Amino acid sequence: MRTSQVSVRTKNSRKYWLAAGLSVATLGLAGCGNSSSSAGNAAPLPTSAKALTKAQGGNGYPASAKPVTITINTDLDDPIAGTNKRVYQDVFVPQFEKAYPNIHVKVIDSKDNSADQALYSRIIAAQHSHAASPVDITDSSILPQMIQQNAGVKITPVDVPLMKQVDPTLLKATKYLAIPYRGSSVVLAYNSAFVKSPPTTLSGLLSWIRQHPGKFTYNTPSSGGSGEGFVQAIVNQNVPASKENTFATGYEPSLESYWEKGFKTLAALRPYIYHKGFYPDGNNAALQLLANSSVWMVPAWSDGASSTMAQHQLPSTVKLSQLSPPLPGGPADLMVVKGSKHQRAAFTFINYMLSQPEQALVADYMKGYPGVEWKYAPAAVRKEFGAIAKSYAPAWASQFNNDLSQKWQDNVAAG
């Protein structure tokens, strides 16, 4: 399946966000088992629409209002791994419609990038002609273009009261035109049967790799975001703090001169990598090496690794941890599109996606971080994520990532 992306990224960064449909079957591992996903972590719904609206901060779609249908465009169109459920149609929407029976949600699947772009063209054409938008909400790959074109409705606490529980920096990154409802980050996946005390810092990780030759690897940066995130963390060590935000929001190639020392570190690390420099092709391929104990530690996506573990596709001794400072990650966002005829109902849906019941479903079915800050997440969610319930470093804009992959190929792989 295709994955939703951070709204400040371009299409090329879609490899970053593994979601519920991670195809763990492609790992080819033993002991498949059934998914442990269930709605058991979801907080109970209030008993009335009035109580529900109050619990979410007020201003929801009134129970007395006439029934409406809102449409959401999404990339999350494949069944959740290990189940026959689709994330919106069978998980999020039924819970929402139970709470708001006078709002029906129609889900429009984005089958591929060309479909996304065709929809984007229709949205912009409708806005230029002051016509109704073909969709009310989107979380698909067109979000960066939509933000650039100012094509979303600005989010305010009046429309989305629960936005007060969201990290303000994530809202600023979207110009308040989109809001995160889930997130993920690169973490360390390690086999505790062999690694009793995993490193807690990047320098500690580098020392561990040198002390355990052949027991660590990462996928090529161009083949998946977990390897890319590890490389980013290494080369980012020498970037001045005042310049770090530029890598996430802009593009100044001259700043790449700060990467030189980091690439030397990565090149010097090659003899200590699995098979003296074997870098697997893709996030799943790295997890496969961890699964068969060829290596003891790899960088992995939090949601991808958690989903794989929940389906018993990795040994029970595999655990996840996060470094300090943390490895890169980012959110997936929702936007109400300008021209929506049902903005209040659409914002009610987005606000509900930040509520405790839906945030529990995000964690339970998608193994995603909450869209709200950790302190506002359901207690069961905070407990489930344990050692990785932390913030994450910002991922970089795609132009920098493209350059990073090419420079890694030239300076590390080719060596």
mmCIF file of C-alpha atoms in Angstrom:
data_model
loop_
_atom_site.group_PDB
_atom_site.id
_atom_site.type_symbol
_atom_site.label_atom_id
_atom_site.label_comp_id
_atom_site.label_asym_id
_atom_site.label_seq_id
_atom_site.Cartn_x
_atom_site.Cartn_y
_atom_site.Cartn_z
ATOM 1 C CA MET A 1 0.000 0.000 0.000
ATOM 2 C CA ARG A 2 0.952 3.609 -0.252
ATOM 3 C CA THR A 3 1.477 5.513 2.928
ATOM 4 C CA SER A 4 0.329 8.870 4.145
ATOM 5 C CA GLN A 5 3.076 11.425 4.468
ATOM 6 C CA VAL A 6 4.002 14.333 6.645
ATOM 7 C CA SER A 7 2.267 17.358 5.313
ATOM 8 C CA VAL A 8 5.402 19.449 4.903
ATOM 9 C CA ARG A 9 7.086 16.792 2.781
ATOM 10 C CA THR A 10 6.933 16.197 -0.931
ATOM 11 C CA LYS A 11 5.707 13.001 -2.548
ATOM 12 C CA ASN A 12 9.126 11.353 -2.502
ATOM 13 C CA SER A 13 9.065 11.153 1.276
ATOM 14 C CA ARG A 14 6.067 8.837 1.389
ATOM 15 C CA LYS A 15 8.412 5.968 2.183
ATOM 16 C CA TYR A 16 8.687 7.547 5.613
ATOM 17 C CA TRP A 17 5.359 6.691 7.040
ATOM 18 C CA LEU A 18 4.622 3.022 7.480
ATOM 19 C CA ALA A 19 1.022 2.562 8.496
ATOM 20 C CA ALA A 20 -1.472 -0.114 9.412
ATOM 21 C CA GLY A 21 -1.142 -1.960 6.134
ATOM 22 C CA LEU A 22 2.535 -2.825 6.587
ATOM 23 C CA SER A 23 2.880 -6.107 4.761
ATOM 24 C CA VAL A 24 4.683 -8.103 7.393
ATOM 25 C CA ALA A 25 3.994 -11.254 5.410
ATOM 26 C CA THR A 26 6.734 -10.146 3.034
ATOM 27 C CA LEU A 27 9.223 -10.777 5.793
ATOM 28 C CA GLY A 28 8.821 -14.487 5.141
ATOM 29 C CA LEU A 29 9.179 -15.282 8.831
ATOM 30 C CA ALA A 30 7.883 -18.171 10.873
ATOM 31 C CA GLY A 31 5.103 -18.016 13.437
ATOM 32 C CA CYS A 32 2.700 -15.684 11.701
ATOM 33 C CA GLY A 33 -0.120 -15.804 14.247
ATOM 34 C CA ASN A 34 -3.142 -13.537 14.265
ATOM 35 C CA SER A 35 -3.109 -9.826 14.820
ATOM 36 C CA SER A 36 -3.596 -8.749 18.398
ATOM 37 C CA SER A 37 -5.420 -5.629 17.275
ATOM 38 C CA SER A 38 -8.701 -4.942 18.974
ATOM 39 C CA ALA A 39 -10.705 -1.987 20.130
ATOM 40 C CA GLY A 40 -10.079 -2.970 23.730
ATOM 41 C CA ASN A 41 -7.939 0.078 24.489
ATOM 42 C CA ALA A 42 -10.547 2.566 23.302
ATOM 43 C CA ALA A 43 -11.974 4.814 25.984
ATOM 44 C CA PRO A 44 -15.728 4.365 26.447
ATOM 45 C CA LEU A 45 -17.998 6.762 24.614
ATOM 46 C CA PRO A 46 -20.095 9.267 26.591
ATOM 47 C CA THR A 47 -23.720 8.296 26.721
ATOM 48 C CA SER A 48 -25.106 11.297 24.846
ATOM 49 C CA ALA A 49 -24.085 13.572 21.996
ATOM 50 C CA LYS A 50 -24.194 16.524 24.397
ATOM 51 C CA ALA A 51 -21.851 14.782 26.837
ATOM 52 C CA LEU A 52 -19.576 13.736 23.981
ATOM 53 C CA THR A 53 -19.328 17.293 22.653
ATOM 54 C CA LYS A 54 -18.541 18.575 26.148
ATOM 55 C CA ALA A 55 -15.865 15.916 26.636
ATOM 56 C CA GLN A 56 -14.163 17.023 23.436
ATOM 57 C CA GLY A 57 -14.145 20.716 24.276
ATOM 58 C CA GLY A 58 -17.454 21.815 22.789
ATOM 59 C CA ASN A 59 -18.651 23.086 19.411
ATOM 60 C CA GLY A 60 -19.235 19.677 17.833
ATOM 61 C CA TYR A 61 -21.845 19.075 15.140
ATOM 62 C CA PRO A 62 -25.185 19.428 16.972
ATOM 63 C CA ALA A 63 -27.281 16.316 17.459
ATOM 64 C CA SER A 64 -30.278 18.352 16.301
ATOM 65 C CA ALA A 65 -28.651 19.371 13.003
ATOM 66 C CA LYS A 66 -29.782 17.814 9.745
ATOM 67 C CA PRO A 67 -27.923 14.706 8.562
ATOM 68 C CA VAL A 68 -24.994 15.337 6.223
ATOM 69 C CA THR A 69 -22.434 13.271 4.341
ATOM 70 C CA ILE A 70 -18.777 14.258 4.395
ATOM 71 C CA THR A 71 -16.095 12.712 2.184
ATOM 72 C CA ILE A 72 -12.510 11.925 3.123
ATOM 73 C CA ASN A 73 -9.751 11.193 0.633
ATOM 74 C CA THR A 74 -7.092 8.832 1.990
ATOM 75 C CA ASP A 75 -4.126 6.681 1.000
ATOM 76 C CA LEU A 76 -4.919 4.151 3.711
ATOM 77 C CA ASP A 77 -6.953 1.915 1.438
ATOM 78 C CA ASP A 78 -5.416 -1.547 1.964
ATOM 79 C CA PRO A 79 -6.541 -3.961 4.692
ATOM 80 C CA ILE A 80 -4.742 -3.730 8.012
ATOM 81 C CA ALA A 81 -2.052 -6.392 8.191
ATOM 82 C CA GLY A 82 -3.315 -9.588 9.792
ATOM 83 C CA THR A 83 -6.965 -8.556 9.492
ATOM 84 C CA ASN A 84 -9.617 -7.989 6.851
ATOM 85 C CA LYS A 85 -10.295 -4.488 8.124
ATOM 86 C CA ARG A 86 -9.576 -1.185 6.410
ATOM 87 C CA VAL A 87 -8.560 1.552 8.767
ATOM 88 C CA TYR A 88 -11.145 4.219 7.960
ATOM 89 C CA GLN A 89 -14.060 2.153 6.689
ATOM 90 C CA ASP A 90 -13.934 -0.522 9.385
ATOM 91 C CA VAL A 91 -12.213 1.117 12.358
ATOM 92 C CA PHE A 92 -12.316 4.918 12.575
ATOM 93 C CA VAL A 93 -15.567 5.746 10.777
ATOM 94 C CA PRO A 94 -17.899 3.262 12.550
ATOM 95 C CA GLN A 95 -16.800 4.582 15.950
ATOM 96 C CA PHE A 96 -17.336 8.173 14.797
ATOM 97 C CA GLU A 97 -20.731 7.503 13.216
ATOM 98 C CA LYS A 98 -21.869 5.803 16.415
ATOM 99 C CA ALA A 99 -21.022 8.991 18.274
ATOM 100 C CA TYR A 100 -22.487 11.295 15.608
ATOM 101 C CA PRO A 101 -25.307 9.417 13.857
ATOM 102 C CA ASN A 102 -26.281 12.501 11.842
ATOM 103 C CA ILE A 103 -22.864 12.596 10.094
ATOM 104 C CA HIS A 104 -22.156 9.932 7.489
ATOM 105 C CA VAL A 105 -18.553 9.591 6.306
ATOM 106 C CA LYS A 106 -17.851 8.473 2.747
ATOM 107 C CA VAL A 107 -14.293 7.251 2.194
ATOM 108 C CA ILE A 108 -12.631 7.847 -1.179
ATOM 109 C CA ASP A 109 -9.559 5.697 -1.682
ATOM 110 C CA SER A 110 -6.525 7.059 -3.503
ATOM 111 C CA LYS A 111 -5.472 4.139 -5.681
ATOM 112 C CA ASP A 112 -2.175 5.617 -6.857
ATOM 113 C CA ASN A 113 -0.221 8.835 -7.260
ATOM 114 C CA SER A 114 -1.910 9.700 -10.548
ATOM 115 C CA ALA A 115 -5.316 9.493 -8.838
ATOM 116 C CA ASP A 116 -4.028 11.802 -6.120
ATOM 117 C CA GLN A 117 -2.862 14.337 -8.667
ATOM 118 C CA ALA A 118 -6.123 14.152 -10.607
ATOM 119 C CA LEU A 119 -8.031 14.868 -7.399
ATOM 120 C CA TYR A 120 -5.672 17.728 -6.549
ATOM 121 C CA SER A 121 -6.365 19.302 -9.940
ATOM 122 C CA ARG A 122 -10.114 18.992 -9.371
ATOM 123 C CA ILE A 123 -9.842 20.591 -5.929
ATOM 124 C CA ILE A 124 -7.820 23.557 -7.181
ATOM 125 C CA ALA A 125 -10.113 24.008 -10.193
ATOM 126 C CA ALA A 126 -13.144 24.054 -7.886
ATOM 127 C CA GLN A 127 -11.518 26.650 -5.672
ATOM 128 C CA HIS A 128 -10.652 28.857 -8.618
ATOM 129 C CA SER A 129 -14.257 28.726 -9.798
ATOM 130 C CA HIS A 130 -15.656 29.111 -6.263
ATOM 131 C CA ALA A 131 -17.415 25.743 -6.587
ATOM 132 C CA ALA A 132 -17.909 23.084 -3.933
ATOM 133 C CA SER A 133 -14.884 20.912 -3.245
ATOM 134 C CA PRO A 134 -15.034 17.281 -4.465
ATOM 135 C CA VAL A 135 -13.888 16.169 -0.975
ATOM 136 C CA ASP A 136 -14.217 17.606 2.515
ATOM 137 C CA ILE A 137 -11.110 16.118 4.153
ATOM 138 C CA THR A 138 -7.823 14.683 2.903
ATOM 139 C CA ASP A 139 -4.874 12.902 4.496
ATOM 140 C CA SER A 140 -3.252 11.808 1.233
ATOM 141 C CA SER A 141 -0.047 12.684 -0.600
ATOM 142 C CA ILE A 142 -1.495 15.926 -1.957
ATOM 143 C CA LEU A 143 -1.208 17.583 1.468
ATOM 144 C CA PRO A 144 2.130 19.345 0.781
ATOM 145 C CA GLN A 145 0.744 20.846 -2.447
ATOM 146 C CA MET A 146 -2.455 21.795 -0.681
ATOM 147 C CA ILE A 147 -0.488 23.638 1.998
ATOM 148 C CA GLN A 148 1.660 25.390 -0.582
ATOM 149 C CA GLN A 149 -1.489 26.551 -2.386
ATOM 150 C CA ASN A 150 -3.179 27.597 0.871
ATOM 151 C CA ALA A 151 -5.981 25.231 -0.127
ATOM 152 C CA GLY A 152 -7.023 24.156 3.363
ATOM 153 C CA VAL A 153 -9.216 25.811 5.957
ATOM 154 C CA LYS A 154 -7.201 27.288 8.821
ATOM 155 C CA ILE A 155 -7.657 25.293 12.022
ATOM 156 C CA THR A 156 -8.692 27.175 15.157
ATOM 157 C CA PRO A 157 -9.525 26.081 18.711
ATOM 158 C CA VAL A 158 -13.137 27.026 18.013
ATOM 159 C CA ASP A 159 -13.359 24.417 15.240
ATOM 160 C CA VAL A 160 -11.024 21.833 16.803
ATOM 161 C CA PRO A 161 -10.955 22.307 20.586
ATOM 162 C CA LEU A 162 -8.593 19.360 21.082
ATOM 163 C CA MET A 163 -5.888 21.095 19.036
ATOM 164 C CA LYS A 164 -4.733 22.498 22.393
ATOM 165 C CA GLN A 165 -3.408 18.992 23.125
ATOM 166 C CA VAL A 166 -1.262 18.912 19.962
ATOM 167 C CA ASP A 167 2.390 19.979 19.880
ATOM 168 C CA PRO A 168 2.295 23.590 18.556
ATOM 169 C CA THR A 169 5.415 23.053 16.455
ATOM 170 C CA LEU A 170 3.569 20.414 14.407
ATOM 171 C CA LEU A 171 0.763 22.881 13.719
ATOM 172 C CA LYS A 172 3.190 25.620 12.723
ATOM 173 C CA ALA A 173 4.801 23.235 10.244
ATOM 174 C CA THR A 174 1.483 22.979 8.366
ATOM 175 C CA LYS A 175 0.669 26.702 8.706
ATOM 176 C CA TYR A 176 -2.328 25.593 10.795
ATOM 177 C CA LEU A 177 -3.935 24.124 7.680
ATOM 178 C CA ALA A 178 -3.590 20.486 8.774
ATOM 179 C CA ILE A 179 -3.363 18.697 12.098
ATOM 180 C CA PRO A 180 -1.663 15.414 13.072
ATOM 181 C CA TYR A 181 -3.801 12.495 14.160
ATOM 182 C CA ARG A 182 -0.959 9.948 14.420
ATOM 183 C CA GLY A 183 2.811 9.745 14.180
ATOM 184 C CA SER A 184 5.775 7.398 14.036
ATOM 185 C CA SER A 185 9.525 7.562 14.389
ATOM 186 C CA VAL A 186 12.692 5.632 13.740
ATOM 187 C CA VAL A 187 13.701 3.636 16.815
ATOM 188 C CA LEU A 188 16.160 0.868 17.659
ATOM 189 C CA ALA A 189 14.838 -2.676 17.373
ATOM 190 C CA TYR A 190 17.106 -5.082 19.261
ATOM 191 C CA ASN A 191 17.118 -8.692 20.413
ATOM 192 C CA SER A 192 17.257 -8.625 24.199
ATOM 193 C CA ALA A 193 18.504 -12.216 24.249
ATOM 194 C CA PHE A 194 21.836 -10.853 23.057
ATOM 195 C CA VAL A 195 21.625 -7.146 23.989
ATOM 196 C CA LYS A 196 21.031 -6.725 27.699
ATOM 197 C CA SER A 197 21.588 -2.954 27.868
ATOM 198 C CA PRO A 198 20.859 -1.184 24.569
ATOM 199 C CA PRO A 199 22.645 2.097 23.914
ATOM 200 C CA THR A 200 20.778 5.244 24.871
ATOM 201 C CA THR A 201 22.724 7.832 22.862
ATOM 202 C CA LEU A 202 23.995 8.034 19.309
ATOM 203 C CA SER A 203 27.613 7.998 20.444
ATOM 204 C CA GLY A 204 26.801 4.989 22.593
ATOM 205 C CA LEU A 205 25.249 3.253 19.590
ATOM 206 C CA LEU A 206 28.360 3.878 17.484
ATOM 207 C CA SER A 207 30.515 2.418 20.260
ATOM 208 C CA TRP A 208 28.231 -0.616 20.520
ATOM 209 C CA ILE A 209 28.472 -1.251 16.766
ATOM 210 C CA ARG A 210 32.268 -1.218 16.904
ATOM 211 C CA GLN A 211 32.283 -3.501 19.934
ATOM 212 C CA HIS A 212 29.965 -6.040 18.230
ATOM 213 C CA PRO A 213 31.238 -6.418 14.653
ATOM 214 C CA GLY A 214 28.696 -7.762 12.195
ATOM 215 C CA LYS A 215 25.714 -7.521 14.551
ATOM 216 C CA PHE A 216 24.250 -4.267 13.235
ATOM 217 C CA THR A 217 23.073 -3.013 9.885
ATOM 218 C CA TYR A 218 20.669 -0.503 8.373
ATOM 219 C CA ASN A 219 18.855 -0.452 5.055
ATOM 220 C CA THR A 220 20.070 1.758 2.229
ATOM 221 C CA PRO A 221 18.739 5.314 2.658
ATOM 222 C CA SER A 222 17.022 5.238 -0.732
ATOM 223 C CA SER A 223 15.096 2.046 0.113
ATOM 224 C CA GLY A 224 13.352 3.077 3.311
ATOM 225 C CA GLY A 225 13.036 5.718 5.976
ATOM 226 C CA SER A 226 14.522 3.731 8.854
ATOM 227 C CA GLY A 227 17.962 3.537 7.239
ATOM 228 C CA GLU A 228 17.581 7.079 5.991
ATOM 229 C CA GLY A 229 16.750 8.239 9.514
ATOM 230 C CA PHE A 230 19.862 6.589 10.932
ATOM 231 C CA VAL A 231 22.070 8.230 8.301
ATOM 232 C CA GLN A 232 20.368 11.567 8.903
ATOM 233 C CA ALA A 233 21.101 11.335 12.621
ATOM 234 C CA ILE A 234 24.796 10.652 11.972
ATOM 235 C CA VAL A 235 25.370 13.488 9.517
ATOM 236 C CA ASN A 236 23.173 15.866 11.511
ATOM 237 C CA GLN A 237 25.590 15.815 14.448
ATOM 238 C CA ASN A 238 27.659 18.592 12.898
ATOM 239 C CA VAL A 239 24.798 20.787 11.692
ATOM 240 C CA PRO A 240 24.478 23.994 13.763
ATOM 241 C CA ALA A 241 21.290 24.111 15.811
ATOM 242 C CA SER A 242 20.324 27.360 14.080
ATOM 243 C CA LYS A 243 20.273 25.554 10.721
ATOM 244 C CA GLU A 244 18.450 22.364 11.693
ATOM 245 C CA ASN A 245 14.959 23.682 10.915
ATOM 246 C CA THR A 246 16.008 24.566 7.368
ATOM 247 C CA PHE A 247 16.565 20.901 6.593
ATOM 248 C CA ALA A 248 12.941 20.175 7.490
ATOM 249 C CA THR A 249 11.266 23.153 5.841
ATOM 250 C CA GLY A 250 13.499 24.480 3.065
ATOM 251 C CA TYR A 251 16.333 23.617 0.709
ATOM 252 C CA GLU A 252 19.800 25.177 0.792
ATOM 253 C CA PRO A 253 22.293 22.761 -0.809
ATOM 254 C CA SER A 254 25.229 24.717 0.627
ATOM 255 C CA LEU A 255 24.272 23.425 4.087
ATOM 256 C CA GLU A 256 25.185 19.909 2.985
ATOM 257 C CA SER A 257 28.834 20.779 3.594
ATOM 258 C CA TYR A 258 28.096 20.061 7.265
ATOM 259 C CA TRP A 259 27.540 16.404 6.351
ATOM 260 C CA GLU A 260 31.156 15.653 5.407
ATOM 261 C CA LYS A 261 32.319 14.539 8.846
ATOM 262 C CA GLY A 262 29.242 12.346 9.299
ATOM 263 C CA PHE A 263 29.855 10.519 6.029
ATOM 264 C CA LYS A 264 33.415 9.838 7.121
ATOM 265 C CA THR A 265 32.004 8.300 10.303
ATOM 266 C CA LEU A 266 29.617 6.117 8.285
ATOM 267 C CA ALA A 267 32.377 5.037 5.907
ATOM 268 C CA ALA A 268 34.647 4.106 8.825
ATOM 269 C CA LEU A 269 31.770 2.096 10.287
ATOM 270 C CA ARG A 270 31.457 -0.119 7.222
ATOM 271 C CA PRO A 271 33.849 -2.912 8.398
ATOM 272 C CA TYR A 272 31.699 -3.338 11.519
ATOM 273 C CA ILE A 273 28.416 -3.632 9.618
ATOM 274 C CA TYR A 274 26.893 -7.069 8.940
ATOM 275 C CA HIS A 275 29.059 -8.983 6.433
ATOM 276 C CA LYS A 276 31.500 -6.055 6.486
ATOM 277 C CA GLY A 277 29.150 -3.707 4.689
ATOM 278 C CA PHE A 278 25.889 -5.409 3.739
ATOM 279 C CA TYR A 279 23.066 -2.893 3.683
ATOM 280 C CA PRO A 280 19.654 -4.526 3.071
ATOM 281 C CA ASP A 281 17.196 -3.181 0.556
ATOM 282 C CA GLY A 282 14.216 -1.876 2.483
ATOM 283 C CA ASN A 283 12.847 -1.546 6.015
ATOM 284 C CA ASN A 284 11.421 -5.081 6.021
ATOM 285 C CA ALA A 285 14.670 -6.631 4.823
ATOM 286 C CA ALA A 286 16.465 -5.165 7.835
ATOM 287 C CA LEU A 287 13.811 -6.602 10.166
ATOM 288 C CA GLN A 288 14.215 -9.983 8.515
ATOM 289 C CA LEU A 289 17.901 -10.055 9.443
ATOM 290 C CA LEU A 290 16.924 -9.222 13.014
ATOM 291 C CA ALA A 291 14.268 -11.941 12.982
ATOM 292 C CA ASN A 292 16.665 -14.727 12.042
ATOM 293 C CA SER A 293 19.358 -13.432 14.447
ATOM 294 C CA SER A 294 21.795 -12.569 11.669
ATOM 295 C CA VAL A 295 22.037 -9.214 13.429
ATOM 296 C CA TRP A 296 21.105 -8.139 16.936
ATOM 297 C CA MET A 297 20.072 -4.560 16.286
ATOM 298 C CA VAL A 298 18.673 -2.407 13.457
ATOM 299 C CA PRO A 299 16.952 0.966 13.124
ATOM 300 C CA ALA A 300 13.250 0.426 12.411
ATOM 301 C CA TRP A 301 10.011 2.373 12.121
ATOM 302 C CA SER A 302 8.102 2.357 15.387
ATOM 303 C CA ASP A 303 4.750 1.461 13.809
ATOM 304 C CA GLY A 304 6.189 -1.077 11.381
ATOM 305 C CA ALA A 305 8.202 -2.870 14.044
ATOM 306 C CA SER A 306 5.346 -2.760 16.564
ATOM 307 C CA SER A 307 2.895 -4.217 14.036
ATOM 308 C CA THR A 308 5.364 -6.947 13.134
ATOM 309 C CA MET A 309 5.926 -7.813 16.781
ATOM 310 C CA ALA A 310 2.174 -7.885 17.474
ATOM 311 C CA GLN A 311 1.758 -10.496 14.727
ATOM 312 C CA HIS A 312 4.587 -12.636 16.138
ATOM 313 C CA GLN A 313 6.740 -12.040 13.065
ATOM 314 C CA LEU A 314 9.751 -11.284 15.258
ATOM 315 C CA PRO A 315 11.175 -13.263 18.195
ATOM 316 C CA SER A 316 9.498 -12.491 21.521
ATOM 317 C CA THR A 317 12.860 -11.237 22.768
ATOM 318 C CA VAL A 318 12.877 -8.304 20.316
ATOM 319 C CA LYS A 319 12.295 -4.949 22.014
ATOM 320 C CA LEU A 320 12.244 -1.310 20.943
ATOM 321 C CA SER A 321 14.062 1.677 22.424
ATOM 322 C CA GLN A 322 14.714 5.295 21.528
ATOM 323 C CA LEU A 323 17.913 7.291 21.701
ATOM 324 C CA SER A 324 18.430 10.656 23.350
ATOM 325 C CA PRO A 325 18.339 12.917 21.390
ATOM 326 C CA PRO A 326 15.748 10.886 19.442
ATOM 327 C CA LEU A 327 15.979 9.585 15.893
ATOM 328 C CA PRO A 328 13.814 11.236 13.199
ATOM 329 C CA GLY A 329 10.085 10.818 12.824
ATOM 330 C CA GLY A 330 6.981 12.748 12.041
ATOM 331 C CA PRO A 331 3.207 13.016 11.958
ATOM 332 C CA ALA A 332 0.466 12.194 9.472
ATOM 333 C CA ASP A 333 -2.089 14.959 9.095
ATOM 334 C CA LEU A 334 -5.719 15.687 8.283
ATOM 335 C CA MET A 335 -6.948 18.791 6.436
ATOM 336 C CA VAL A 336 -10.389 20.284 5.841
ATOM 337 C CA VAL A 337 -10.385 21.428 2.229
ATOM 338 C CA LYS A 338 -11.468 24.924 1.226
ATOM 339 C CA GLY A 339 -14.807 24.727 -0.539
ATOM 340 C CA SER A 340 -16.158 22.015 1.741
ATOM 341 C CA LYS A 341 -19.916 22.470 2.127
ATOM 342 C CA HIS A 342 -19.870 20.797 5.518
ATOM 343 C CA GLN A 343 -16.960 22.353 7.348
ATOM 344 C CA ARG A 344 -18.428 22.078 10.828
ATOM 345 C CA ALA A 345 -19.124 18.367 10.372
ATOM 346 C CA ALA A 346 -15.652 17.881 8.873
ATOM 347 C CA PHE A 347 -13.965 19.609 11.791
ATOM 348 C CA THR A 348 -16.078 17.545 14.167
ATOM 349 C CA PHE A 349 -14.595 14.429 12.561
ATOM 350 C CA ILE A 350 -11.047 15.770 12.889
ATOM 351 C CA ASN A 351 -11.604 16.777 16.505
ATOM 352 C CA TYR A 352 -12.971 13.316 17.219
ATOM 353 C CA MET A 353 -9.861 11.747 15.693
ATOM 354 C CA LEU A 354 -7.908 13.453 18.497
ATOM 355 C CA SER A 355 -10.238 12.132 21.199
ATOM 356 C CA GLN A 356 -9.247 9.328 23.556
ATOM 357 C CA PRO A 357 -11.385 6.655 21.824
ATOM 358 C CA GLU A 358 -9.883 7.279 18.386
ATOM 359 C CA GLN A 359 -6.343 7.815 19.648
ATOM 360 C CA ALA A 360 -6.585 4.417 21.334
ATOM 361 C CA LEU A 361 -7.645 2.925 17.983
ATOM 362 C CA VAL A 362 -4.680 4.609 16.242
ATOM 363 C CA ALA A 363 -2.350 2.847 18.664
ATOM 364 C CA ASP A 364 -4.249 -0.430 18.724
ATOM 365 C CA TYR A 365 -4.742 -0.960 14.996
ATOM 366 C CA MET A 366 -1.986 1.138 13.430
ATOM 367 C CA LYS A 367 0.626 0.936 16.179
ATOM 368 C CA GLY A 368 0.939 4.675 15.641
ATOM 369 C CA TYR A 369 1.965 7.339 18.102
ATOM 370 C CA PRO A 370 -0.885 9.574 19.223
ATOM 371 C CA GLY A 371 -1.531 12.814 17.369
ATOM 372 C CA VAL A 372 -1.838 14.557 20.723
ATOM 373 C CA GLU A 373 1.106 15.021 23.046
ATOM 374 C CA TRP A 374 1.977 11.930 25.073
ATOM 375 C CA LYS A 375 0.670 13.369 28.332
ATOM 376 C CA TYR A 376 -2.816 13.549 26.791
ATOM 377 C CA ALA A 377 -2.766 10.059 25.296
ATOM 378 C CA PRO A 378 -4.799 7.273 26.920
ATOM 379 C CA ALA A 379 -2.927 5.632 29.795
ATOM 380 C CA ALA A 380 -3.023 2.264 28.023
ATOM 381 C CA VAL A 381 -1.342 3.832 24.982
ATOM 382 C CA ARG A 382 1.429 5.397 27.054
ATOM 383 C CA LYS A 383 2.005 2.045 28.720
ATOM 384 C CA GLU A 384 2.026 0.147 25.413
ATOM 385 C CA PHE A 385 4.726 2.294 23.836
ATOM 386 C CA GLY A 386 6.798 2.438 27.016
ATOM 387 C CA ALA A 387 10.439 3.100 26.153
ATOM 388 C CA ILE A 388 9.640 4.778 22.814
ATOM 389 C CA ALA A 389 6.885 7.081 24.083
ATOM 390 C CA LYS A 390 9.045 10.099 23.366
ATOM 391 C CA SER A 391 9.354 12.943 20.925
ATOM 392 C CA TYR A 392 11.256 12.603 17.648
ATOM 393 C CA ALA A 393 13.679 14.674 15.632
ATOM 394 C CA PRO A 394 12.149 16.319 12.548
ATOM 395 C CA ALA A 395 12.519 14.488 9.256
ATOM 396 C CA TRP A 396 14.052 16.350 6.351
ATOM 397 C CA ALA A 397 12.511 17.746 3.204
ATOM 398 C CA SER A 398 12.696 15.428 0.200
ATOM 399 C CA GLN A 399 15.315 17.427 -1.710
ATOM 400 C CA PHE A 400 17.745 17.010 1.171
ATOM 401 C CA ASN A 401 16.820 13.335 1.498
ATOM 402 C CA ASN A 402 17.482 12.761 -2.209
ATOM 403 C CA ASP A 403 20.899 14.381 -1.856
ATOM 404 C CA LEU A 404 21.552 12.411 1.321
ATOM 405 C CA SER A 405 20.890 9.122 -0.456
ATOM 406 C CA GLN A 406 23.142 9.999 -3.374
ATOM 407 C CA LYS A 407 25.987 11.210 -1.150
ATOM 408 C CA TRP A 408 25.689 8.067 0.979
ATOM 409 C CA GLN A 409 25.958 5.973 -2.196
ATOM 410 C CA ASP A 410 29.051 7.883 -3.290
ATOM 411 C CA ASN A 411 30.797 8.138 0.085
ATOM 412 C CA VAL A 412 29.773 4.969 1.935
ATOM 413 C CA ALA A 413 28.414 2.256 -0.354
ATOM 414 C CA ALA A 414 30.948 2.869 -3.097
ATOM 415 C CA GLY A 415 33.814 2.730 -0.641
#
